[in-house]
Amino acid sequence: RHTVTMMPGDGIGPEMMSYVKEVYKVAGAPVDFETVNLDPTTDNYDDLYNAIASVKRNGCGIKGNIETQMNRPDIKSRNVEMRNELDLFVNVINCKSQPGIQTRHE
């Protein structure tokens, strides 16, 4: 089995992550999710450090959007901090067109 760090985030993130879990379960995928909740409203970054440690330990993570309190200059963006710490700099999405179906991807 594989363990994946799941960070639901804010907004529709928690709902979307519940569907992700359901899809993996129905598909019978050998995946366990370690849920780490991040609180962007606090200046305590322990939750972020726990999330980063979890992703490093598991080697894989999935996250929803994590809101940044832009009206508080003392709070750093957890999205940016995570990208920097994990050396993430690109978002790659693989697409495959189905024969006979017109899409914008060739």
Short mmCIF file of C-alpha atoms in Angstrom, two decimals:
data_model
loop_
_atom_site.label_atom_id
_atom_site.label_comp_id
_atom_site.label_asym_id
_atom_site.label_seq_id
_atom_site.Cartn_x
_atom_site.Cartn_y
_atom_site.Cartn_z
CA ARG A 1 0.00 0.00 0.00
CA HIS A 2 1.02 3.62 -0.48
CA THR A 3 0.47 6.53 1.90
CA VAL A 4 -0.32 9.93 0.42
CA THR A 5 -0.33 13.17 2.39
CA MET A 6 -3.68 14.91 1.90
CA MET A 7 -4.04 18.61 2.70
CA PRO A 8 -7.71 19.53 2.14
CA GLY A 9 -7.13 23.29 2.27
CA ASP A 10 -9.94 25.85 2.21
CA GLY A 11 -13.10 26.57 0.25
CA ILE A 12 -14.19 23.57 -1.79
CA GLY A 13 -10.95 21.72 -1.00
CA PRO A 14 -12.34 19.56 1.83
CA GLU A 15 -15.34 18.53 -0.27
CA MET A 16 -13.15 17.75 -3.28
CA MET A 17 -10.76 15.70 -1.16
CA SER A 18 -13.66 13.61 0.18
CA TYR A 19 -14.50 12.76 -3.44
CA VAL A 20 -10.87 11.91 -4.14
CA LYS A 21 -10.91 9.47 -1.23
CA GLU A 22 -14.16 7.97 -2.48
CA VAL A 23 -12.81 7.48 -6.02
CA TYR A 24 -9.67 5.76 -4.74
CA LYS A 25 -11.76 3.53 -2.47
CA VAL A 26 -14.20 2.53 -5.23
CA ALA A 27 -11.30 1.90 -7.62
CA GLY A 28 -9.70 -0.37 -5.04
CA ALA A 29 -6.45 1.60 -5.23
CA PRO A 30 -3.95 0.56 -2.56
CA VAL A 31 -3.71 4.07 -1.12
CA ASP A 32 -4.05 5.34 2.43
CA PHE A 33 -4.40 9.07 3.06
CA GLU A 34 -2.67 10.88 5.92
CA THR A 35 -4.72 14.05 6.37
CA VAL A 36 -2.90 17.19 7.49
CA ASN A 37 -4.99 20.31 8.03
CA LEU A 38 -3.40 23.71 7.51
CA ASP A 39 -4.70 26.85 9.21
CA PRO A 40 -3.82 29.98 7.21
CA THR A 41 -5.33 32.31 9.82
CA THR A 42 -2.57 31.78 12.36
CA ASP A 43 1.05 32.87 12.50
CA ASN A 44 1.98 29.48 13.97
CA TYR A 45 3.62 27.47 11.20
CA ASP A 46 3.76 24.12 13.01
CA ASP A 47 0.96 22.82 10.79
CA LEU A 48 2.98 23.74 7.69
CA TYR A 49 6.13 22.07 9.01
CA ASN A 50 4.10 18.95 9.85
CA ALA A 51 2.65 18.92 6.33
CA ILE A 52 6.09 19.29 4.73
CA ALA A 53 7.51 16.51 6.93
CA SER A 54 4.57 14.29 5.97
CA VAL A 55 5.06 14.89 2.24
CA LYS A 56 8.80 14.17 2.56
CA ARG A 57 8.11 11.00 4.55
CA ASN A 58 5.41 9.72 2.19
CA GLY A 59 7.00 10.95 -1.01
CA CYS A 60 3.64 12.12 -2.33
CA GLY A 61 1.01 14.70 -1.50
CA ILE A 62 -2.25 16.16 -2.75
CA LYS A 63 -3.64 19.48 -1.61
CA GLY A 64 -6.49 21.86 -2.13
CA ASN A 65 -6.01 25.60 -2.25
CA ILE A 66 -4.71 27.13 0.95
CA GLU A 67 -5.91 30.70 1.39
CA THR A 68 -3.38 33.39 2.26
CA GLN A 69 -4.46 36.24 4.53
CA MET A 70 -3.19 39.06 2.29
CA ASN A 71 -4.37 41.70 4.76
CA ARG A 72 -1.80 40.41 7.28
CA PRO A 73 1.74 41.10 6.06
CA ASP A 74 3.19 39.11 8.97
CA ILE A 75 1.68 35.86 7.63
CA LYS A 76 3.62 34.09 4.89
CA SER A 77 1.79 32.19 2.17
CA ARG A 78 1.72 28.51 3.08
CA ASN A 79 1.48 27.70 -0.65
CA VAL A 80 4.72 29.56 -1.41
CA GLU A 81 6.51 28.26 1.67
CA MET A 82 5.58 24.67 0.77
CA ARG A 83 6.68 25.08 -2.86
CA ASN A 84 10.00 26.56 -1.75
CA GLU A 85 10.69 23.94 0.92
CA LEU A 86 9.79 21.00 -1.36
CA ASP A 87 11.53 22.59 -4.39
CA LEU A 88 8.37 22.53 -6.48
CA PHE A 89 8.37 24.89 -9.41
CA VAL A 90 6.09 23.49 -12.08
CA ASN A 91 2.60 22.08 -12.35
CA VAL A 92 2.43 19.36 -15.01
CA ILE A 93 -0.90 18.04 -16.20
CA ASN A 94 -0.87 15.14 -18.63
CA CYS A 95 -3.76 15.05 -21.08
CA LYS A 96 -4.77 12.36 -23.51
CA SER A 97 -7.32 12.90 -26.25
CA GLN A 98 -9.73 10.08 -26.95
CA PRO A 99 -10.06 9.04 -30.60
CA GLY A 100 -13.11 10.59 -32.24
CA ILE A 101 -13.67 13.20 -29.52
CA GLN A 102 -12.92 16.81 -30.47
CA THR A 103 -10.84 18.54 -27.77
CA ARG A 104 -8.59 21.56 -27.52
CA HIS A 105 -5.61 19.25 -26.83
CA GLU A 106 -3.88 17.53 -29.76
#
